[in-house]
PDB file of C-alpha atoms in Angstrom:
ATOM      1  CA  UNK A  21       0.000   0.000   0.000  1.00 90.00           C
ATOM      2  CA  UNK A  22       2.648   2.520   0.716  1.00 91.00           C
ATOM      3  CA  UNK A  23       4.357   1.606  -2.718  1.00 90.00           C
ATOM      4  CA  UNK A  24       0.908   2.419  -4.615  1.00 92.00           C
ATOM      5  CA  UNK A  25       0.979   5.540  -2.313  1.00 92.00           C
ATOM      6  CA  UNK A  26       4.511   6.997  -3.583  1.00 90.00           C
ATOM      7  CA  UNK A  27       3.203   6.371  -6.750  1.00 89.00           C
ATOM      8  CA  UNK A  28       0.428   8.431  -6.693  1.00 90.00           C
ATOM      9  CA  UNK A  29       2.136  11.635  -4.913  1.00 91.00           C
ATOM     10  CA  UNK A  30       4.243  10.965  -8.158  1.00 90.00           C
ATOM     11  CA  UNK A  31       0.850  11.236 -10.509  1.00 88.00           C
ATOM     12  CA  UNK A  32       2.050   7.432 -11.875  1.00 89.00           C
ATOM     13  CA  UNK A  33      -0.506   5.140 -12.557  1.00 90.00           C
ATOM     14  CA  UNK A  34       0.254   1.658 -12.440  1.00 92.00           C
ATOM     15  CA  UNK A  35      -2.545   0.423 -14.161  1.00 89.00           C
ATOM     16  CA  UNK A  36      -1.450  -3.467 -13.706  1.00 92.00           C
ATOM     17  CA  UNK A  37      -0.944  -3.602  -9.771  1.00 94.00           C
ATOM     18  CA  UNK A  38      -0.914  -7.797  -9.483  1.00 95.00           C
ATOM     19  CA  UNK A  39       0.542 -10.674  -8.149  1.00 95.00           C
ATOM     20  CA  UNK A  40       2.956 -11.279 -10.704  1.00 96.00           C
ATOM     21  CA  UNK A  41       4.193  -7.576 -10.253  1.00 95.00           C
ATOM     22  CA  UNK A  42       4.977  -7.419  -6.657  1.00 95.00           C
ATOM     23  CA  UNK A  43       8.907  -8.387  -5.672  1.00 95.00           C
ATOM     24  CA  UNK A  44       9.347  -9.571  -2.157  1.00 95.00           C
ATOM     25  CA  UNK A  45      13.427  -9.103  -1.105  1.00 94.00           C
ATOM     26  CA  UNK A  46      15.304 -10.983   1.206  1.00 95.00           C
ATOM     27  CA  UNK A  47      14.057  -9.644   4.275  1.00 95.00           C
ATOM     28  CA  UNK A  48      10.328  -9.418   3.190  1.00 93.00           C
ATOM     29  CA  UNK A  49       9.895  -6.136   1.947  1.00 93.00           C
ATOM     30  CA  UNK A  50       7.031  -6.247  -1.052  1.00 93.00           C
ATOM     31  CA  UNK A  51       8.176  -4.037  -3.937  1.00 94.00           C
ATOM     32  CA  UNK A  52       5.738  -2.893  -6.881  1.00 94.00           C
ATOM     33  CA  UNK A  53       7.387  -3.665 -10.136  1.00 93.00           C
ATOM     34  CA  UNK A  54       6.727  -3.775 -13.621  1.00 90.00           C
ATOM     35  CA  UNK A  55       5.255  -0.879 -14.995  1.00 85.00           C
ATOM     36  CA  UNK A  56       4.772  -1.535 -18.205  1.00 80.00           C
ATOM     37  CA  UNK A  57       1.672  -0.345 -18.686  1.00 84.00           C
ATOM     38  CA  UNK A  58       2.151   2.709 -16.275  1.00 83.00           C
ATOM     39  CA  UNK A  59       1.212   5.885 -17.515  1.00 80.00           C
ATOM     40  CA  UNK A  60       1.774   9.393 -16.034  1.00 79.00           C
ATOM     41  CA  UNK A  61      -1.255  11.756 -15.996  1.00 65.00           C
ATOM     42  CA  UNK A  62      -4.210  11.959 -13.594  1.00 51.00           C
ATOM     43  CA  UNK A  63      -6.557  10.165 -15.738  1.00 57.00           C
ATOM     44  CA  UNK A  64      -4.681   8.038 -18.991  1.00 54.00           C
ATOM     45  CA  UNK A  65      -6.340   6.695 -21.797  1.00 59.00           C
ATOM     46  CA  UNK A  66      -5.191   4.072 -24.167  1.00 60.00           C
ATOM     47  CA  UNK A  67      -6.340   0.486 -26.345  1.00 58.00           C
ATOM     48  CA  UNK A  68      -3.168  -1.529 -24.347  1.00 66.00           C
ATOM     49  CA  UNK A  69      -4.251  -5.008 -23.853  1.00 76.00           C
ATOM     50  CA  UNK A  70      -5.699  -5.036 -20.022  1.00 80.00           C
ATOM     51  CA  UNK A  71      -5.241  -7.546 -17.756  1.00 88.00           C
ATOM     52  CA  UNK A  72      -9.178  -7.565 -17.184  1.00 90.00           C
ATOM     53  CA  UNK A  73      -9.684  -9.462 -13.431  1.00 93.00           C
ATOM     54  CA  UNK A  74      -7.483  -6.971 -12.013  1.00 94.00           C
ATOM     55  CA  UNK A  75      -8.476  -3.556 -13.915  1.00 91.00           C
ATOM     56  CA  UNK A  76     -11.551  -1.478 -12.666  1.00 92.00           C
ATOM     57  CA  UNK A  77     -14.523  -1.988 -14.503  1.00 92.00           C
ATOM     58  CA  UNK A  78     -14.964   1.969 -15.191  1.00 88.00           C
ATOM     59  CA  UNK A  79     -11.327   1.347 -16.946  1.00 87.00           C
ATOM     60  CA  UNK A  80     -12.191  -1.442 -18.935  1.00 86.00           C
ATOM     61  CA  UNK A  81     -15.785   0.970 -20.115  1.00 86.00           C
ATOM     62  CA  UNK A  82     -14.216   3.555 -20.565  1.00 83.00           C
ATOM     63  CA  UNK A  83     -10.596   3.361 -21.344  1.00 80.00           C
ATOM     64  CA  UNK A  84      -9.843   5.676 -18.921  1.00 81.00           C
ATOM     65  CA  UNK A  85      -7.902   5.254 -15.873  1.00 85.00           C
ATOM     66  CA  UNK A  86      -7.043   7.101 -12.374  1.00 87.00           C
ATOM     67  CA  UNK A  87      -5.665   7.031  -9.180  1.00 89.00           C
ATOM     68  CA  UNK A  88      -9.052   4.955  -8.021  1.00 91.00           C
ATOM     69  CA  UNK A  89      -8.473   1.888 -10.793  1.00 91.00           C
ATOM     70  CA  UNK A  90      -5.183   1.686  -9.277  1.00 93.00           C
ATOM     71  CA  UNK A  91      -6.996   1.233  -5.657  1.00 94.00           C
ATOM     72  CA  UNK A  92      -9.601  -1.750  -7.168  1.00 96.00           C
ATOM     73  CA  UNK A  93      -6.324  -3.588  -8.671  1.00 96.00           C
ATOM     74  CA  UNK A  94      -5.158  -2.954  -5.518  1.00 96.00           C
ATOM     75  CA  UNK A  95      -8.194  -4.997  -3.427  1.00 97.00           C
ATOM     76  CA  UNK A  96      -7.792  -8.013  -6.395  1.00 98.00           C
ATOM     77  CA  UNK A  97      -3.903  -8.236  -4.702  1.00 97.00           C
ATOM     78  CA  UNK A  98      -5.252  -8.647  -1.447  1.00 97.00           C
ATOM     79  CA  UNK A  99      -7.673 -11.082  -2.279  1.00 98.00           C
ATOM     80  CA  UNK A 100      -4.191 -12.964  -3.996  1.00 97.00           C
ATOM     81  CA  UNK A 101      -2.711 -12.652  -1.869  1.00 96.00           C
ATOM     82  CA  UNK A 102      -5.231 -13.821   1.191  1.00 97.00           C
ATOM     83  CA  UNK A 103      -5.933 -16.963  -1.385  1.00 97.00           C
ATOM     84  CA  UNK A 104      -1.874 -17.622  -1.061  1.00 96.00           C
ATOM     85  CA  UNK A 105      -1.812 -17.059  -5.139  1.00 95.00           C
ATOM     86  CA  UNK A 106      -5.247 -18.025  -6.466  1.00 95.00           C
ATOM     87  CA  UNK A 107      -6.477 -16.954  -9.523  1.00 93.00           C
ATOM     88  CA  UNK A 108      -9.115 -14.074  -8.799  1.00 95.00           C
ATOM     89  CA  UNK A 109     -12.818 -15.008 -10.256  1.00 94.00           C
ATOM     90  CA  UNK A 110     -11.950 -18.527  -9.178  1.00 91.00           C
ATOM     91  CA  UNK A 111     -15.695 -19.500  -9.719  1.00 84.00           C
ATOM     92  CA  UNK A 112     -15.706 -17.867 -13.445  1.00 85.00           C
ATOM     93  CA  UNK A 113     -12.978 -19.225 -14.853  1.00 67.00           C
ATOM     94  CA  UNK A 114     -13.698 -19.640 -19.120  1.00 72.00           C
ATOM     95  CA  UNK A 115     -13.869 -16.213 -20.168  1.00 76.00           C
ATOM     96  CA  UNK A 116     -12.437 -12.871 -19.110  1.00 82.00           C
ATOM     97  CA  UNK A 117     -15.678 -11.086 -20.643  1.00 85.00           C
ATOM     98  CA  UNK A 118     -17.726 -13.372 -18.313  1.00 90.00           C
ATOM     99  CA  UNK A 119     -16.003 -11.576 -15.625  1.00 90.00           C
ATOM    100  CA  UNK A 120     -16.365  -8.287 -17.063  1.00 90.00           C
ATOM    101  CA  UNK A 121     -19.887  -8.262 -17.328  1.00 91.00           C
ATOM    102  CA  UNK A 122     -20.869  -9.816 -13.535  1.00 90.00           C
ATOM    103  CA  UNK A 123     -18.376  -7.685 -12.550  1.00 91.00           C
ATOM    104  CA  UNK A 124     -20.866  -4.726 -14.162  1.00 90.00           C
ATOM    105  CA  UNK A 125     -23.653  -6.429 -12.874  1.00 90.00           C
ATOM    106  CA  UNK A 126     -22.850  -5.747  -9.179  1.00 91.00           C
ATOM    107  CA  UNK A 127     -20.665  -9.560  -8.761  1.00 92.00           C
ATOM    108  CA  UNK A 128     -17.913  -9.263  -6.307  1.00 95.00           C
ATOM    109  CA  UNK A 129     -15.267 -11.810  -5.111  1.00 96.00           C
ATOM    110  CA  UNK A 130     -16.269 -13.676  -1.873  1.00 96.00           C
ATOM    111  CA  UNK A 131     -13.743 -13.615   0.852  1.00 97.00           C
ATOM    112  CA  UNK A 132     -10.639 -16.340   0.592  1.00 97.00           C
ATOM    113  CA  UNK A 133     -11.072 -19.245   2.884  1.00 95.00           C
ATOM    114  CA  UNK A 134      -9.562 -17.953   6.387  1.00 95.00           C
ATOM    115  CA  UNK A 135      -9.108 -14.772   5.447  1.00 97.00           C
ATOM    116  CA  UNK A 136     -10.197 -11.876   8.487  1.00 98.00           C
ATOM    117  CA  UNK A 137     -13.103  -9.873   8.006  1.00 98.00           C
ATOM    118  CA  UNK A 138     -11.020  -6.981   8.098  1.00 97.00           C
ATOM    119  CA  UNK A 139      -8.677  -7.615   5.655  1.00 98.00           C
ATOM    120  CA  UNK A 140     -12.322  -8.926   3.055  1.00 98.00           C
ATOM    121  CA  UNK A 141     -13.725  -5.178   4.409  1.00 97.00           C
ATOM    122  CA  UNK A 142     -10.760  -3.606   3.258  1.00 97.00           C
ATOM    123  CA  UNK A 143     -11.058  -5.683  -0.347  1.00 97.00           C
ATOM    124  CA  UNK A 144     -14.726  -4.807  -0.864  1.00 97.00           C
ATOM    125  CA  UNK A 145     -13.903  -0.904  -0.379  1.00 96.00           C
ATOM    126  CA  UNK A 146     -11.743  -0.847  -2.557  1.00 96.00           C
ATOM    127  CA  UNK A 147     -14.199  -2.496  -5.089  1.00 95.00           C
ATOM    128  CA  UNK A 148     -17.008   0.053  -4.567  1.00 91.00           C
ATOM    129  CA  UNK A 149     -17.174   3.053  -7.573  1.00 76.00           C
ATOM    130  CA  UNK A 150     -14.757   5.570  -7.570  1.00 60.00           C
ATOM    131  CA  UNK A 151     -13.103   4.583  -4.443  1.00 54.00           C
ATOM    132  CA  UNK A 152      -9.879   5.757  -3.256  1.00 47.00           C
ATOM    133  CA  UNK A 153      -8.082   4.455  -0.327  1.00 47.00           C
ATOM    134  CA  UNK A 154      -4.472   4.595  -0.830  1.00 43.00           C
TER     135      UNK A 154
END
């Protein structure tokens, strides 16, 4: 969380905050990495290739993204990592526009097995619309 906070008093959007792109050193520090798809504005636009079960769904309409997208990819890396690496959407797993369109429809990710109400709180607010909470 504080990594995704530097990066937004630096007006960097990460815009694929996952898994895959978080570095853990030595003596367990998490890094961000990656930022391939990182863009520097307040709100970017662009046809790059998403990574759709971790983007915000007003990103995916819209093309457009903000500090806020950053903060729902951020709640699909807790839910990661709370499911010790699952695959989010584990119970729609064929197509990512299948997830894209329950995701419209109100659908959110159920709490990990074990994980503390909490942490799932702190997930689900960071799903809601236009939600900041870095």
């Amino acid at each position: 969380c504080e990594g995704m906070e530097h990066l937004e008093s630096k007006k960097l959007l990460h815009r694929d905050l996952a898994g895959r792109n978080i570095l853990v050193s030595e003596d367990t520090v998490a890094k961000v990495s990656d930022f391939g798809l990182a863009k520097v504005s307040s709100t970017a636009t662009d046809n790059s290739k998403l990574p759709v079960k971790w983007t915000a769904p007003e990103a995916l309409k819209n093309k457009k993204f903000s500090a806020q997208s950053d903060v729902w990819s951020y709640g699909v890396l807790l839910w990661e990592i709370f499911s010790y690496g699952k695959q989010p959407y584990p119970k729609i797993v064929r197509f990512s526009h299948e997830v894209r369109e329950r995701v419209d429809q109100g659908y959110r990710m159920e709490p990990p097995d074990e994980c503390p109400p909490d942490v799932y709180s702190i997930m689900t607010s960071c799903w809601e619309p236009d939600k900041a909470c870095f």
